[in-house]
Short mmCIF file of C-alpha atoms in Angstrom, two decimals:
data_model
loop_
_atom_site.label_atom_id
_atom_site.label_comp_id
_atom_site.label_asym_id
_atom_site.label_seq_id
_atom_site.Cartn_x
_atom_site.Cartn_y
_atom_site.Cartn_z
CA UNK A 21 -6.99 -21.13 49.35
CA UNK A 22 -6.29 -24.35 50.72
CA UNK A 23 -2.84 -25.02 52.98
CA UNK A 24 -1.41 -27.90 55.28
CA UNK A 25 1.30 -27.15 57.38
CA UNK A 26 3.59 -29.93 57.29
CA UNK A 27 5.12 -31.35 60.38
CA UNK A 28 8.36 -28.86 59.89
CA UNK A 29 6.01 -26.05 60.03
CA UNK A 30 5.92 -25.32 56.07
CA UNK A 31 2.91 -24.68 54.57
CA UNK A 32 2.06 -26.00 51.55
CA UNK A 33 -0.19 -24.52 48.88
CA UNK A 34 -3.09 -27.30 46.90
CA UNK A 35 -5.82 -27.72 45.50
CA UNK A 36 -8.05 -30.18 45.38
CA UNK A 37 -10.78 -30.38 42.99
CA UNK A 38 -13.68 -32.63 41.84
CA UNK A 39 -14.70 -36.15 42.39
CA UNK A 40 -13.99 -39.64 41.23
CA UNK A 41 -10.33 -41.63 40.66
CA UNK A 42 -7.60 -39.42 42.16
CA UNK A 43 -4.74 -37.74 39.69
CA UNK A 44 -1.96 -36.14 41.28
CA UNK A 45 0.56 -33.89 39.70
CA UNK A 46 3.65 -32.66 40.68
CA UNK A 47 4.85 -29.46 38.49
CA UNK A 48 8.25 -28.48 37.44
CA UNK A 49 10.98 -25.90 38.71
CA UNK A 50 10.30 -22.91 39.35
CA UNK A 51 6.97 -23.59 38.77
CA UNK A 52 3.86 -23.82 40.65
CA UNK A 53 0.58 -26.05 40.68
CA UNK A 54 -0.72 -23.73 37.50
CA UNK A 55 1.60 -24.85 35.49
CA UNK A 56 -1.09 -27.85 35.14
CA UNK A 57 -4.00 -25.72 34.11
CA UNK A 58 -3.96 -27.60 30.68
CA UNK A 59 -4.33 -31.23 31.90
CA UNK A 60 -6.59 -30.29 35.20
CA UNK A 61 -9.51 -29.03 33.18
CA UNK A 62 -9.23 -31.50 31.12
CA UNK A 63 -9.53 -34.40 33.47
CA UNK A 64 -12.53 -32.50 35.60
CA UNK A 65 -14.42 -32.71 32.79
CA UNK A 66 -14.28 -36.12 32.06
CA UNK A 67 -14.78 -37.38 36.04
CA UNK A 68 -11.67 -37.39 38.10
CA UNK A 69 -10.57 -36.03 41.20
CA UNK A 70 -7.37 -33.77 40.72
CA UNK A 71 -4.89 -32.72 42.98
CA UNK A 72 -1.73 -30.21 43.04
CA UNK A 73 0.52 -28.34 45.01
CA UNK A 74 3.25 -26.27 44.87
CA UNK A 75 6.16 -27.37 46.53
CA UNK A 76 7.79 -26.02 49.18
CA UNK A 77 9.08 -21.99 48.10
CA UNK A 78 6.97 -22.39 45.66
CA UNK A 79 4.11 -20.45 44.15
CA UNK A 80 1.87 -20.06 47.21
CA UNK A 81 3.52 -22.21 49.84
CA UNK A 82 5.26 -20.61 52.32
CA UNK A 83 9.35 -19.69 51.40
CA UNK A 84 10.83 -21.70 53.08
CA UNK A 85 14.61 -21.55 53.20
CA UNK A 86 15.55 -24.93 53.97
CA UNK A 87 15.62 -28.31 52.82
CA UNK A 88 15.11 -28.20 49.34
CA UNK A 89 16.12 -31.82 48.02
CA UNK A 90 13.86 -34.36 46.11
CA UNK A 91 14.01 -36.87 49.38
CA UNK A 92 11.75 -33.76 51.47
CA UNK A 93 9.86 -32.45 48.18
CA UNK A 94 8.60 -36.62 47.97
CA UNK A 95 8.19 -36.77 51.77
CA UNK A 96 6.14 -33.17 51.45
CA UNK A 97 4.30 -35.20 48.80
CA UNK A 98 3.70 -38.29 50.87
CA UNK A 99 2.49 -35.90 54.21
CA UNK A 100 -0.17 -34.27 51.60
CA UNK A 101 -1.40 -37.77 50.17
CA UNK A 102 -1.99 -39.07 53.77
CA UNK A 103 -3.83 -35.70 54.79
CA UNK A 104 -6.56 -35.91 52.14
CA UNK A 105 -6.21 -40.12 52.50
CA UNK A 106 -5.62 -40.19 48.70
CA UNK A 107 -5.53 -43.80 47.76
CA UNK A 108 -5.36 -45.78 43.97
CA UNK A 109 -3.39 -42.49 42.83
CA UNK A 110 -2.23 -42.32 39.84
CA UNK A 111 1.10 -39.56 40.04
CA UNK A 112 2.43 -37.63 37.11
CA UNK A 113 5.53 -35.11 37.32
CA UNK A 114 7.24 -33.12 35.00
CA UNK A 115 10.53 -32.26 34.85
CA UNK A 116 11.91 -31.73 38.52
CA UNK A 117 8.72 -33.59 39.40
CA UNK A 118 9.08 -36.45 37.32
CA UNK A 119 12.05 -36.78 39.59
CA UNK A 120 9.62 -36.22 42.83
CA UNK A 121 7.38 -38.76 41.52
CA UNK A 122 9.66 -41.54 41.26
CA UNK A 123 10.98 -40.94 44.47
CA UNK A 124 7.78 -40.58 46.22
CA UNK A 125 6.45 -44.00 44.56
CA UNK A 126 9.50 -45.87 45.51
CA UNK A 127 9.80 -44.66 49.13
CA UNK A 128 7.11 -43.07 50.83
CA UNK A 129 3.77 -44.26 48.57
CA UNK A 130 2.88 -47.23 51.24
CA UNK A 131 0.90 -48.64 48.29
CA UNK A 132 -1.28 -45.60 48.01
CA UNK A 133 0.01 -44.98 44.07
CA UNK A 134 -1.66 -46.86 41.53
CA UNK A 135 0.52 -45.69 38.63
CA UNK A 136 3.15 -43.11 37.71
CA UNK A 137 3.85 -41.16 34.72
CA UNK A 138 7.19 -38.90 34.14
CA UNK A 139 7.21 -36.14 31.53
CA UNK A 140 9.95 -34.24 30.11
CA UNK A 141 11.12 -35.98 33.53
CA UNK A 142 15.14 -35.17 35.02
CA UNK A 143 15.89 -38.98 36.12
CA UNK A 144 17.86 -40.90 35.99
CA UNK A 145 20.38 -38.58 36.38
CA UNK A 146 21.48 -35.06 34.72
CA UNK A 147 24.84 -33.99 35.63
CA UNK A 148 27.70 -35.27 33.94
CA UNK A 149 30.09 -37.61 35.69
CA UNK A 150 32.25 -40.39 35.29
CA UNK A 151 29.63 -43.14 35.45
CA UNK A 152 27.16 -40.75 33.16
CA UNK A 153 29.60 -39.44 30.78
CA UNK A 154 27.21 -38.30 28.68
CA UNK A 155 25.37 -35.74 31.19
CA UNK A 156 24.88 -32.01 31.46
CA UNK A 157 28.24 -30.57 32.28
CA UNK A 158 28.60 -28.64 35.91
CA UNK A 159 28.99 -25.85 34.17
CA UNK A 160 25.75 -25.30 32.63
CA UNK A 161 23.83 -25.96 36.15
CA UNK A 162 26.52 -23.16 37.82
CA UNK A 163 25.49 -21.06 34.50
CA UNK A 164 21.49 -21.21 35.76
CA UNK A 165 22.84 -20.95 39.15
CA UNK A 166 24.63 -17.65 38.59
CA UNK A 167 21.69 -16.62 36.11
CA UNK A 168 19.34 -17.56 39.06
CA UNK A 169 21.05 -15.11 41.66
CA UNK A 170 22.19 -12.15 39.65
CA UNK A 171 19.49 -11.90 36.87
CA UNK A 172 16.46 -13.89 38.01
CA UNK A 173 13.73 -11.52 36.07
CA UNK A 174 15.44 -11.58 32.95
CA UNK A 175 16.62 -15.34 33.25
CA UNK A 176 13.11 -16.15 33.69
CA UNK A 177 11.73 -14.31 30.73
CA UNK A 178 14.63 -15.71 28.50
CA UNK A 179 14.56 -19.13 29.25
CA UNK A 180 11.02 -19.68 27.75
CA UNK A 181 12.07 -19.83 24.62
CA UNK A 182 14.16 -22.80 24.91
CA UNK A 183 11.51 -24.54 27.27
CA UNK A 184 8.89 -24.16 24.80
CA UNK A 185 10.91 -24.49 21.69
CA UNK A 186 10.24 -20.90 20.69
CA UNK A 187 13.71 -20.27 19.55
CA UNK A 188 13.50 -22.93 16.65
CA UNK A 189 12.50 -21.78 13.14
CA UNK A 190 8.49 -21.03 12.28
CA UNK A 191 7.40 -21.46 16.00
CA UNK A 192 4.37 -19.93 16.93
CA UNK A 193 5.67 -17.69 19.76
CA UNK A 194 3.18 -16.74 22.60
CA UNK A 195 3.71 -14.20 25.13
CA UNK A 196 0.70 -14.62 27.12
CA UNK A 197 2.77 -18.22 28.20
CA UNK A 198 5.89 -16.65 28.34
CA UNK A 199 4.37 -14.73 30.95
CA UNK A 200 2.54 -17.22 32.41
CA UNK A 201 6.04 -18.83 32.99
CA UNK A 202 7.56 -15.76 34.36
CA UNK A 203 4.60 -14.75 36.81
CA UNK A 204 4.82 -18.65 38.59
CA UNK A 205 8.88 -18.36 38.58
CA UNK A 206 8.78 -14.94 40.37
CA UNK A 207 6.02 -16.04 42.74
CA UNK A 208 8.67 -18.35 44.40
CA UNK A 209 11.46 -17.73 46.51
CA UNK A 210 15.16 -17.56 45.28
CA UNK A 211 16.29 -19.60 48.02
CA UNK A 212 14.31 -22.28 46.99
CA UNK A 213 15.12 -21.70 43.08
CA UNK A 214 18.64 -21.91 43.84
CA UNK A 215 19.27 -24.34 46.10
CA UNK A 216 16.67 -26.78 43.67
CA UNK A 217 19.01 -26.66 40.89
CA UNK A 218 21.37 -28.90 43.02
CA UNK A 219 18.39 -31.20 43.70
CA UNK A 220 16.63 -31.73 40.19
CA UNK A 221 20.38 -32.11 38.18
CA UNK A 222 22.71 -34.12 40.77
CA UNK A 223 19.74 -36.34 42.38
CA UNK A 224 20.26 -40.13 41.02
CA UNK A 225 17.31 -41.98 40.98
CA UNK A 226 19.03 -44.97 39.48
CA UNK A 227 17.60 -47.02 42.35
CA UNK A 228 14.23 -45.71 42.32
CA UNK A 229 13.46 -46.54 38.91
CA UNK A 230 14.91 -50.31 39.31
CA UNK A 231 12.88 -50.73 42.71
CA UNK A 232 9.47 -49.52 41.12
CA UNK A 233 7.10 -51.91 39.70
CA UNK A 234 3.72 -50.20 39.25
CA UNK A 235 3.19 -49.18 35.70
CA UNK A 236 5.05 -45.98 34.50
CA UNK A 237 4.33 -43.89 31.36
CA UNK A 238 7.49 -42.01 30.20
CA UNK A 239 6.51 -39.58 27.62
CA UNK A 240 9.36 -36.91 26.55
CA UNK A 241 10.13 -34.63 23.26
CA UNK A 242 12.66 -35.40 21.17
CA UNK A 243 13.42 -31.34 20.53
CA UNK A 244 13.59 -31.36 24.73
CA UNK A 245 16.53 -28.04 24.98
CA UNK A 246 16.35 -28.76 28.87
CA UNK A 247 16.55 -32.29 29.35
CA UNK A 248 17.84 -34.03 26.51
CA UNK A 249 15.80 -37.12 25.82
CA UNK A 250 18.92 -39.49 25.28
CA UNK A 251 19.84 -38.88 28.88
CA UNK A 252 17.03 -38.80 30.54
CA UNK A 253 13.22 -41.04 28.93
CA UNK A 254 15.18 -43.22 27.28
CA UNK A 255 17.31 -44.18 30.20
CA UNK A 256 14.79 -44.25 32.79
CA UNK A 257 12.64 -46.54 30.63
CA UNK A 258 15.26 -49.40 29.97
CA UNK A 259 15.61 -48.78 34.16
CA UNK A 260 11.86 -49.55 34.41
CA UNK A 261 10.21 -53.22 35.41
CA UNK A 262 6.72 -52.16 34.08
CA UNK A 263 7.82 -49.12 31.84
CA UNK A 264 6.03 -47.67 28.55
CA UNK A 265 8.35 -44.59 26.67
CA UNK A 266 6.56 -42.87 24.11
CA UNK A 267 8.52 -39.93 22.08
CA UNK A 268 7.23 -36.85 20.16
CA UNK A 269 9.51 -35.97 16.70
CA UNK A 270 9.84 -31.74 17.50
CA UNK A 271 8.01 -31.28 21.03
CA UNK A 272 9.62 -29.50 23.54
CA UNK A 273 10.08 -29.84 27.40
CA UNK A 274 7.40 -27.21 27.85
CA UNK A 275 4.83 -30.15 25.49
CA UNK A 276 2.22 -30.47 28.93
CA UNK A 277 0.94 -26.77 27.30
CA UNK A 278 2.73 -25.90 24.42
CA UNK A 279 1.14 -29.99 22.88
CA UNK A 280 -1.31 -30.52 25.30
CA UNK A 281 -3.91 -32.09 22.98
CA UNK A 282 -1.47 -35.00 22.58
CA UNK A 283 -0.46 -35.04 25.50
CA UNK A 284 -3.81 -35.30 27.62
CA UNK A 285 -5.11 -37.97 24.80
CA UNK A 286 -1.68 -40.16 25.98
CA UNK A 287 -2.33 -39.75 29.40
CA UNK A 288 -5.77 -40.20 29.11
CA UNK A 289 -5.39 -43.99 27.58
CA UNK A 290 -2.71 -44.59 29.91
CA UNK A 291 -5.00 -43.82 32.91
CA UNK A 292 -7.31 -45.45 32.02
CA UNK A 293 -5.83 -48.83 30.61
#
């Protein structure tokens, strides 16, 4: 196992493997770096230099009960990219670190990232609200709030089927990453679960997405039961200076595994453009 402590005393679960032009990924809540198995293998084989962690009360970093909001997850980032002196990066999130991603490249990067990509990604912005009227309502983040506290092992089992689209007609249902899902959420600590559903659905990162000008792939599912595309890929994109959106007719926000063929191929040409 492989850990930095960062300079709050958190330590912070990664790995680092192979050798070539550096990929970073940033997974999803409540996930953990193995959430990425799909897309790491993948890219080993064919020459790069991959790199994950799980954030902080996550997986296999240390539970930490404090300071779980995108600014520290992309500063966590940022201390782990100037520990292994990571340079040309190219930095993909998904979901909650989609959000992370953005943040990171706008802010704390120092011109270290190369290019971005965001999939199934939170920004701009989830919750409902005057200026985004046409948000997730409060409710249904105090719903997975509640859900997270009171009922966290059975919450965790039955929200894979929306994530992976296993509760439409005809899907090929499989249990093995249903509890795949379950085993990374339950590795993590509540504290951190809870207190991150404030950070991935009330962050903005309006400002981010104007200020960034290295290129950013936006890739999303148009079946996406978590975060609905029309307020989330194809906002961010119009936001973009150098953006590229691509959509998938029936994927879901869990596509990284559940689609990974297509999406590794998109990534792959985007990387390497």
């Amino acid at each position: 196992m492989s850990t930095l402590k960062l300079k709050d005393g958190t330590d912070i679960f990664y790995k680092d493997q192979g050798e070539g032009p550096v990929l970073m990924f940033h997974h999803g809540w409540p996930l953990s770096s193995d959430d990425w198995d799909a897309q790491v293998i993948f890219f080993l084989k064919r020459g790069y230099r991959v790199v994950s962690h799980d954030r902080r009360g996550h997986g296999r970093s240390s539970q930490n009960i404090y300071n779980h909001t995108i600014e520290q997850y992309a500063s966590d980032a940022a201390e782990l990219v100037e520990f292994l002196d990571l340079k040309d990066v190219v930095h993909i999130g998904h979901s909650t670190g989609g959000g992370e991603v953005i943040r990171y490249v706008n802010k704390y990067a120092n011109g270290r990232a190369k290019k971005a990509v965001l999939i199934s990604a939170v920004p701009p912005i989830m919750i409902a609200s005057d200026s985004n009227p046409d948000g997730v309502p409060m409710e249904v983040f105090d719903g997975i709030r509640d859900q997270t506290l009171n009922n966290r092992n059975q919450f965790y089992i039955d929200l894979t089927f929306p994530f992976y689209g296993y509760n439409r007609e005809g899907a090929n249902v499989k249990e093995g990453i249903q509890r795949n899902w379950w085993r990374q959420g339950m590795m993590g600590g509540i504290v951190a679960h809870y207190d991150g559903i404030k950070a991935f659905s009330e962050t903005d990162f309006t400002e981010d997405l104007k200020a960034v000008d290295i290129p950013v792939l936006v890739l999303h599912g148009e079946d996406d039961q978590i975060v609905p595309i029309e307020n989330s890929a194809i906002k961010s994109a119009k936001l973009l200076k150098n953006g590229k959106l691509i959509t998938y007719p029936g994927f879901p926000h869990g596509m990284p595994t559940t689609e990974h063929e297509t999406i590794n191929k998109d990534l792959l040409a985007f990387i390497e453009a």
